[in-house]
Amino acid sequence: MTDTPIIDVHCHTAGIGAGGSGCFVSPALLRSWKYRIYLRAFGITETELLQEGDGLILHRISLGLEGSSRVGAAVVFAMDGVAGERGELDREQTEFYIPNEFIAAEIRRYPNLLFGASINPLRGDALERLDRAHADGAVLVKWLPSIQHIDPADRRIIPFYQRLRELGLPLLTHTGEESSFTRSRDELGDPERLRLPLQEGVTVIAAHAASNGRNGGEPNHQRFLRLCAQFPNLYADISALTQVNRLGHLSRLLKYGELHSRLLYGTDMPLPSTGITSPWFHAYRVPPRTLVRILAEKNPWDRDVLLKEALGVPAEVFGNTARLLRPLLQGEAQTQQNETRIESEKTDQSGF
């Protein structure tokens, strides 16, 4: 167990536009069986969303964290869409969309949720959006290149990388294959494409540690490990590494002890609630009594922590997210204190 607070660096929400959120899901994804699975994993029905608004999912996420004895907070992602030729949102090519403004506003209601912004760097106003997200308290920027059609190696987005570095915002970007949606450009999940932002000095977090798929005739994880040896500013999260389709990837990654300080705890919530991360898939590696204890745990975050501990994840890894984000979290805390002080002074001056 670590004394440093555990922060889940990889948590998703969803939305259908209920309550004026501005979110939307593509018609193809709405027709897919995956849409129903995701709603069920969130413990939400479409009827509930229509009645109470998309913010209900963030409320449920916050409640789940309140019930956790191990995980204190989670970074919840917005999700930008595909950018058209003129730098505008291309709704027809976008699988799902969750505006930064919606997430930033909802996050303020919950002290255990942190704002993960999402900005397609090919938008015409990408730099302005980035500055706005930072001002709104974003602790990182999230990309899903294979779905958002972002090529991290595209030199046109160097100014975006430079601004990320100036703001001190990490870039958390999906690496490896993507199978959660109806279509995917998996070549954009090649970790080698992260060489450009790494060269520009951006702190890059490779989601899932490039644990599946191949590019350039070799496994993505080998391409990721080669970059790790060259760039100390490359991190990875361990979300999804207990999924049944990634068995063995976590233990392989943990063999590289020199990387432990750069591995970040994450869940890829709500996927741990879909059954694909069931502890039963790891029964061959976990002692029976430990397995029974993990299976008995009802809170999804606590169950995830227990499973990863049983699979050998060291205490250091669980505290790494808090250490990496500390400068941003301290800045946000100071901003909140200043806002509270200003409001208090206004009240005192008004005589009320």
CSV table of C-alpha atoms in Angstrom, one decimal:
chain,number,residue,atom,x,y,z
A,1,MET,CA,0.0,0.0,0.0
A,2,THR,CA,1.3,3.5,-0.8
A,3,ASP,CA,1.0,6.6,1.3
A,4,THR,CA,0.6,8.7,-1.8
A,5,PRO,CA,-3.0,9.2,-2.9
A,6,ILE,CA,-4.1,6.9,-5.7
A,7,ILE,CA,-5.4,8.7,-8.8
A,8,ASP,CA,-7.0,6.8,-11.7
A,9,VAL,CA,-5.4,8.6,-14.7
A,10,HIS,CA,-7.7,6.9,-17.3
A,11,CYS,CA,-11.5,7.2,-16.8
A,12,HIS,CA,-14.1,7.7,-19.5
A,13,THR,CA,-17.6,9.1,-19.3
A,14,ALA,CA,-20.3,9.2,-22.0
A,15,GLY,CA,-23.2,11.3,-23.2
A,16,ILE,CA,-26.0,11.4,-25.7
A,17,GLY,CA,-26.8,15.1,-25.5
A,18,ALA,CA,-29.3,14.8,-22.7
A,19,GLY,CA,-29.6,17.9,-20.5
A,20,GLY,CA,-28.0,20.1,-23.1
A,21,SER,CA,-24.6,18.6,-22.6
A,22,GLY,CA,-23.5,19.0,-26.3
A,23,CYS,CA,-22.4,15.3,-26.3
A,24,PHE,CA,-23.4,13.0,-29.2
A,25,VAL,CA,-22.8,9.4,-30.3
A,26,SER,CA,-22.7,8.5,-34.0
A,27,PRO,CA,-25.7,6.6,-35.5
A,28,ALA,CA,-23.4,3.6,-36.2
A,29,LEU,CA,-22.3,3.4,-32.6
A,30,LEU,CA,-25.8,3.8,-31.3
A,31,ARG,CA,-26.9,0.8,-33.4
A,32,SER,CA,-23.9,-1.3,-32.1
A,33,TRP,CA,-24.2,-3.8,-29.3
A,34,LYS,CA,-21.2,-1.9,-27.7
A,35,TYR,CA,-23.3,1.1,-26.9
A,36,ARG,CA,-25.7,-1.0,-24.7
A,37,ILE,CA,-22.7,-2.7,-23.0
A,38,TYR,CA,-21.2,0.7,-22.1
A,39,LEU,CA,-24.4,2.0,-20.7
A,40,ARG,CA,-24.8,-1.1,-18.6
A,41,ALA,CA,-21.2,-0.8,-17.4
A,42,PHE,CA,-21.9,2.7,-16.2
A,43,GLY,CA,-24.9,1.4,-14.4
A,44,ILE,CA,-27.1,3.8,-16.4
A,45,THR,CA,-30.1,3.4,-18.7
A,46,GLU,CA,-30.8,5.6,-21.7
A,47,THR,CA,-34.1,6.5,-20.0
A,48,GLU,CA,-32.3,7.8,-16.9
A,49,LEU,CA,-30.0,9.9,-19.1
A,50,LEU,CA,-32.9,11.5,-20.9
A,51,GLN,CA,-34.6,12.2,-17.6
A,52,GLU,CA,-31.6,13.5,-15.6
A,53,GLY,CA,-29.0,14.5,-18.2
A,54,ASP,CA,-25.6,13.3,-19.2
A,55,GLY,CA,-24.1,14.7,-16.0
A,56,LEU,CA,-25.7,11.7,-14.2
A,57,ILE,CA,-22.8,9.5,-15.3
A,58,LEU,CA,-20.2,11.8,-13.7
A,59,HIS,CA,-22.3,11.7,-10.6
A,60,ARG,CA,-22.2,7.9,-10.5
A,61,ILE,CA,-18.5,7.9,-11.2
A,62,SER,CA,-18.0,10.3,-8.2
A,63,LEU,CA,-20.1,8.1,-6.0
A,64,GLY,CA,-18.1,5.0,-7.0
A,65,LEU,CA,-14.9,6.8,-6.0
A,66,GLU,CA,-16.4,7.9,-2.7
A,67,GLY,CA,-17.1,4.2,-2.0
A,68,SER,CA,-13.5,3.2,-2.7
A,69,SER,CA,-11.1,2.7,0.1
A,70,ARG,CA,-8.1,2.8,-2.2
A,71,VAL,CA,-8.6,5.3,-5.0
A,72,GLY,CA,-9.2,8.9,-4.1
A,73,ALA,CA,-9.8,10.6,-7.5
A,74,ALA,CA,-10.0,10.0,-11.3
A,75,VAL,CA,-9.1,12.0,-14.4
A,76,VAL,CA,-12.3,12.0,-16.5
A,77,PHE,CA,-11.9,12.6,-20.2
A,78,ALA,CA,-13.6,14.9,-22.6
A,79,MET,CA,-13.4,13.5,-26.2
A,80,ASP,CA,-13.0,15.8,-29.2
A,81,GLY,CA,-14.0,14.6,-32.6
A,82,VAL,CA,-12.5,14.4,-36.1
A,83,ALA,CA,-11.5,17.8,-37.6
A,84,GLY,CA,-12.6,18.6,-41.1
A,85,GLU,CA,-10.4,20.2,-43.8
A,86,ARG,CA,-11.3,23.7,-42.6
A,87,GLY,CA,-10.5,22.8,-39.0
A,88,GLU,CA,-14.1,22.4,-37.9
A,89,LEU,CA,-15.8,19.5,-36.2
A,90,ASP,CA,-16.7,16.8,-38.7
A,91,ARG,CA,-19.8,15.2,-37.2
A,92,GLU,CA,-20.2,12.6,-39.9
A,93,GLN,CA,-16.7,11.1,-39.2
A,94,THR,CA,-16.9,11.5,-35.4
A,95,GLU,CA,-17.8,8.3,-33.4
A,96,PHE,CA,-18.6,10.1,-30.2
A,97,TYR,CA,-18.1,13.6,-28.8
A,98,ILE,CA,-17.9,15.0,-25.3
A,99,PRO,CA,-17.2,18.7,-25.1
A,100,ASN,CA,-14.5,20.1,-22.9
A,101,GLU,CA,-16.9,22.7,-21.6
A,102,PHE,CA,-19.4,20.1,-20.4
A,103,ILE,CA,-16.7,18.1,-18.5
A,104,ALA,CA,-15.0,21.2,-17.0
A,105,ALA,CA,-18.4,22.4,-15.7
A,106,GLU,CA,-19.4,19.1,-14.3
A,107,ILE,CA,-16.0,18.4,-12.7
A,108,ARG,CA,-16.3,21.5,-10.5
A,109,ARG,CA,-19.2,19.8,-8.7
A,110,TYR,CA,-17.0,16.8,-7.5
A,111,PRO,CA,-13.8,17.2,-5.6
A,112,ASN,CA,-12.7,13.6,-6.5
A,113,LEU,CA,-12.9,14.2,-10.3
A,114,LEU,CA,-10.2,15.8,-12.4
A,115,PHE,CA,-10.6,17.4,-15.9
A,116,GLY,CA,-8.9,15.6,-18.8
A,117,ALA,CA,-9.4,17.8,-21.8
A,118,SER,CA,-9.5,16.6,-25.4
A,119,ILE,CA,-8.5,18.8,-28.3
A,120,ASN,CA,-8.0,17.8,-31.9
A,121,PRO,CA,-4.8,19.7,-32.8
A,122,LEU,CA,-6.1,20.1,-36.4
A,123,ARG,CA,-9.0,22.3,-35.3
A,124,GLY,CA,-8.6,25.8,-36.6
A,125,ASP,CA,-8.7,27.2,-33.0
A,126,ALA,CA,-6.8,24.4,-31.3
A,127,LEU,CA,-4.4,26.6,-29.5
A,128,GLU,CA,-7.2,28.8,-28.1
A,129,ARG,CA,-9.0,25.7,-27.0
A,130,LEU,CA,-5.9,24.4,-25.3
A,131,ASP,CA,-5.4,27.7,-23.4
A,132,ARG,CA,-9.1,27.6,-22.4
A,133,ALA,CA,-8.8,24.1,-21.1
A,134,HIS,CA,-5.8,24.9,-19.1
A,135,ALA,CA,-7.5,27.9,-17.6
A,136,ASP,CA,-10.5,25.6,-16.7
A,137,GLY,CA,-8.2,23.3,-14.7
A,138,ALA,CA,-7.3,20.6,-17.2
A,139,VAL,CA,-4.6,18.2,-15.8
A,140,LEU,CA,-3.8,16.6,-19.2
A,141,VAL,CA,-4.9,16.3,-22.8
A,142,LYS,CA,-6.4,13.1,-24.0
A,143,TRP,CA,-6.2,11.8,-27.6
A,144,LEU,CA,-7.6,8.7,-29.3
A,145,PRO,CA,-5.8,9.1,-32.6
A,146,SER,CA,-7.3,6.1,-34.4
A,147,ILE,CA,-10.8,7.4,-33.7
A,148,GLN,CA,-10.1,11.2,-33.9
A,149,HIS,CA,-7.9,10.8,-37.1
A,150,ILE,CA,-4.9,12.5,-35.5
A,151,ASP,CA,-1.4,11.6,-36.7
A,152,PRO,CA,0.9,12.4,-33.8
A,153,ALA,CA,3.8,12.5,-36.3
A,154,ASP,CA,2.1,15.3,-38.3
A,155,ARG,CA,4.6,18.3,-38.2
A,156,ARG,CA,1.7,20.7,-38.7
A,157,ILE,CA,0.9,20.2,-35.0
A,158,ILE,CA,4.3,21.2,-33.7
A,159,PRO,CA,2.9,24.5,-32.4
A,160,PHE,CA,0.3,22.5,-30.4
A,161,TYR,CA,3.1,20.4,-28.9
A,162,GLN,CA,5.1,23.5,-28.0
A,163,ARG,CA,2.1,25.0,-26.2
A,164,LEU,CA,1.5,21.8,-24.3
A,165,ARG,CA,5.1,21.9,-23.1
A,166,GLU,CA,4.8,25.6,-22.1
A,167,LEU,CA,1.7,24.9,-20.1
A,168,GLY,CA,3.2,21.8,-18.5
A,169,LEU,CA,0.2,19.6,-19.7
A,170,PRO,CA,0.9,15.9,-20.3
A,171,LEU,CA,-0.5,14.3,-23.5
A,172,LEU,CA,-2.2,11.0,-22.7
A,173,THR,CA,-2.7,9.2,-26.0
A,174,HIS,CA,-3.9,5.8,-27.0
A,175,THR,CA,-1.3,3.4,-28.3
A,176,GLY,CA,-1.9,0.0,-29.9
A,177,GLU,CA,-5.0,-1.3,-31.5
A,178,GLU,CA,-8.5,0.1,-30.7
A,179,SER,CA,-11.5,-2.2,-30.7
A,180,SER,CA,-14.1,-0.3,-28.6
A,181,PHE,CA,-15.7,1.5,-31.5
A,182,THR,CA,-17.2,0.7,-34.9
A,183,ARG,CA,-14.1,1.6,-36.9
A,184,SER,CA,-10.5,2.5,-36.2
A,185,ARG,CA,-7.4,3.6,-38.0
A,186,ASP,CA,-4.9,1.5,-36.0
A,187,GLU,CA,-1.8,2.7,-37.8
A,188,LEU,CA,-2.3,6.0,-35.9
A,189,GLY,CA,-1.8,4.1,-32.6
A,190,ASP,CA,1.8,3.2,-33.6
A,191,PRO,CA,3.9,4.4,-30.6
A,192,GLU,CA,6.7,5.3,-33.0
A,193,ARG,CA,4.5,8.2,-34.1
A,194,LEU,CA,5.0,9.7,-30.7
A,195,ARG,CA,8.7,10.5,-31.4
A,196,LEU,CA,7.8,14.0,-32.6
A,197,PRO,CA,6.0,15.2,-29.4
A,198,LEU,CA,8.7,13.5,-27.3
A,199,GLN,CA,11.4,15.4,-29.3
A,200,GLU,CA,9.4,18.6,-28.7
A,201,GLY,CA,9.7,18.0,-24.9
A,202,VAL,CA,6.1,17.0,-24.2
A,203,THR,CA,5.4,14.7,-21.4
A,204,VAL,CA,3.7,11.8,-23.2
A,205,ILE,CA,1.6,9.1,-21.5
A,206,ALA,CA,1.2,6.1,-23.8
A,207,ALA,CA,-2.2,4.7,-22.8
A,208,HIS,CA,-2.1,0.9,-22.3
A,209,ALA,CA,1.7,0.8,-22.9
A,210,ALA,CA,1.2,-0.1,-26.6
A,211,SER,CA,0.3,-3.6,-25.4
A,212,ASN,CA,-1.3,-4.9,-28.5
A,213,GLY,CA,-1.1,-4.7,-32.3
A,214,ARG,CA,1.8,-4.5,-34.7
A,215,ASN,CA,3.3,-1.7,-36.9
A,216,GLY,CA,6.3,-1.7,-39.1
A,217,GLY,CA,6.6,-5.5,-38.9
A,218,GLU,CA,7.1,-5.7,-35.2
A,219,PRO,CA,4.9,-5.7,-32.0
A,220,ASN,CA,3.8,-2.2,-30.8
A,221,HIS,CA,5.1,-2.9,-27.3
A,222,GLN,CA,8.7,-3.3,-28.7
A,223,ARG,CA,8.4,0.0,-30.5
A,224,PHE,CA,7.2,1.5,-27.2
A,225,LEU,CA,10.1,0.1,-25.2
A,226,ARG,CA,12.6,1.4,-27.7
A,227,LEU,CA,11.2,4.9,-27.3
A,228,CYS,CA,11.3,4.6,-23.5
A,229,ALA,CA,15.0,4.0,-23.6
A,230,GLN,CA,15.5,7.2,-25.6
A,231,PHE,CA,13.0,9.6,-24.0
A,232,PRO,CA,12.7,10.0,-20.2
A,233,ASN,CA,9.6,12.1,-20.8
A,234,LEU,CA,7.7,9.0,-22.0
A,235,TYR,CA,5.3,7.4,-19.5
A,236,ALA,CA,2.6,4.8,-19.8
A,237,ASP,CA,-0.6,4.0,-18.0
A,238,ILE,CA,-1.5,0.4,-17.0
A,239,SER,CA,-5.2,0.7,-17.8
A,240,ALA,CA,-6.8,-2.2,-19.6
A,241,LEU,CA,-3.8,-4.5,-19.0
A,242,THR,CA,-5.9,-7.0,-17.1
A,243,GLN,CA,-8.4,-7.5,-19.9
A,244,VAL,CA,-8.8,-11.0,-21.2
A,245,ASN,CA,-7.5,-9.9,-24.6
A,246,ARG,CA,-4.3,-8.6,-23.1
A,247,LEU,CA,-3.3,-11.5,-20.8
A,248,GLY,CA,0.4,-11.5,-20.0
A,249,HIS,CA,1.1,-7.9,-21.1
A,250,LEU,CA,1.1,-6.5,-17.5
A,251,SER,CA,3.6,-9.1,-16.2
A,252,ARG,CA,5.8,-8.6,-19.3
A,253,LEU,CA,5.8,-4.8,-18.7
A,254,LEU,CA,6.6,-5.1,-15.0
A,255,LYS,CA,9.8,-7.0,-15.8
A,256,TYR,CA,11.4,-3.7,-16.8
A,257,GLY,CA,12.1,-2.4,-13.3
A,258,GLU,CA,13.7,0.8,-14.7
A,259,LEU,CA,10.2,1.8,-16.0
A,260,HIS,CA,8.3,1.4,-12.8
A,261,SER,CA,8.7,5.1,-12.0
A,262,ARG,CA,7.1,5.9,-15.3
A,263,LEU,CA,4.1,3.6,-15.1
A,264,LEU,CA,0.8,5.3,-14.0
A,265,TYR,CA,-2.2,3.6,-12.4
A,266,GLY,CA,-5.4,3.7,-14.6
A,267,THR,CA,-8.5,1.6,-15.0
A,268,ASP,CA,-10.1,2.5,-18.4
A,269,MET,CA,-13.4,2.8,-16.6
A,270,PRO,CA,-16.1,1.7,-17.3
A,271,LEU,CA,-14.5,-1.3,-19.0
A,272,PRO,CA,-13.6,-3.0,-15.7
A,273,SER,CA,-17.4,-3.2,-15.1
A,274,THR,CA,-18.0,-5.1,-18.4
A,275,GLY,CA,-16.5,-8.5,-17.3
A,276,ILE,CA,-13.5,-8.4,-19.6
A,277,THR,CA,-11.2,-7.8,-16.7
A,278,SER,CA,-12.7,-10.5,-14.5
A,279,PRO,CA,-10.2,-11.8,-11.9
A,280,TRP,CA,-11.2,-15.3,-13.0
A,281,PHE,CA,-9.0,-14.8,-16.1
A,282,HIS,CA,-6.0,-14.5,-13.9
A,283,ALA,CA,-6.8,-17.5,-11.6
A,284,TYR,CA,-3.7,-19.3,-12.9
A,285,ARG,CA,-1.5,-16.6,-11.4
A,286,VAL,CA,-3.4,-15.5,-8.3
A,287,PRO,CA,-3.5,-17.7,-5.1
A,288,PRO,CA,-7.0,-19.1,-4.4
A,289,ARG,CA,-7.6,-17.1,-1.2
A,290,THR,CA,-6.4,-13.9,-2.8
A,291,LEU,CA,-8.7,-14.6,-5.8
A,292,VAL,CA,-11.7,-15.1,-3.4
A,293,ARG,CA,-11.0,-11.8,-1.7
A,294,ILE,CA,-10.7,-9.9,-5.0
A,295,LEU,CA,-13.9,-11.5,-6.3
A,296,ALA,CA,-15.7,-10.5,-3.1
A,297,GLU,CA,-14.8,-6.8,-3.5
A,298,LYS,CA,-17.8,-4.9,-5.0
A,299,ASN,CA,-16.2,-1.6,-5.6
A,300,PRO,CA,-14.7,-1.6,-9.2
A,301,TRP,CA,-11.8,0.6,-8.3
A,302,ASP,CA,-10.9,-1.4,-5.2
A,303,ARG,CA,-11.3,-4.7,-7.1
A,304,ASP,CA,-9.0,-3.3,-9.8
A,305,VAL,CA,-6.3,-2.3,-7.3
A,306,LEU,CA,-6.5,-5.6,-5.5
A,307,LEU,CA,-6.1,-7.5,-8.8
A,308,LYS,CA,-3.2,-5.5,-10.0
A,309,GLU,CA,-1.4,-5.8,-6.6
A,310,ALA,CA,-1.9,-9.6,-6.8
A,311,LEU,CA,-0.4,-9.5,-10.3
A,312,GLY,CA,2.8,-7.8,-8.9
A,313,VAL,CA,2.2,-4.1,-9.5
A,314,PRO,CA,4.5,-2.4,-7.0
A,315,ALA,CA,3.2,0.3,-4.5
A,316,GLU,CA,5.3,2.9,-6.4
A,317,VAL,CA,3.2,2.7,-9.5
A,318,PHE,CA,-0.1,3.4,-7.7
A,319,GLY,CA,1.3,6.8,-6.5
A,320,ASN,CA,3.0,7.9,-9.7
A,321,THR,CA,0.0,9.7,-11.1
A,322,ALA,CA,-0.3,12.0,-8.1
A,323,ARG,CA,3.4,12.7,-8.3
A,324,LEU,CA,3.3,13.5,-12.0
A,325,LEU,CA,0.3,15.7,-11.8
A,326,ARG,CA,1.3,17.4,-8.5
A,327,PRO,CA,2.4,20.7,-10.1
A,328,LEU,CA,-0.9,21.0,-11.9
A,329,LEU,CA,-3.0,19.9,-8.9
A,330,GLN,CA,-1.2,22.5,-6.7
A,331,GLY,CA,-1.9,25.2,-9.2
A,332,GLU,CA,-5.6,24.2,-9.4
A,333,ALA,CA,-5.9,24.2,-5.6
A,334,GLN,CA,-4.3,27.7,-5.4
A,335,THR,CA,-6.7,28.9,-8.0
A,336,GLN,CA,-9.7,27.5,-6.1
A,337,GLN,CA,-8.4,29.1,-2.9
A,338,ASN,CA,-8.1,32.5,-4.7
A,339,GLU,CA,-11.6,32.2,-6.1
A,340,THR,CA,-13.0,31.4,-2.6
A,341,ARG,CA,-11.1,34.3,-1.1
A,342,ILE,CA,-12.4,36.7,-3.8
A,343,GLU,CA,-16.0,35.6,-3.3
A,344,SER,CA,-15.6,35.9,0.5
A,345,GLU,CA,-14.2,39.5,0.1
A,346,LYS,CA,-17.1,40.4,-2.2
A,347,THR,CA,-19.5,39.1,0.4
A,348,ASP,CA,-17.8,41.0,3.2
A,349,GLN,CA,-17.8,44.2,1.2
A,350,SER,CA,-21.5,43.9,0.3
A,351,GLY,CA,-22.4,43.6,3.9
A,352,PHE,CA,-24.3,40.3,3.5
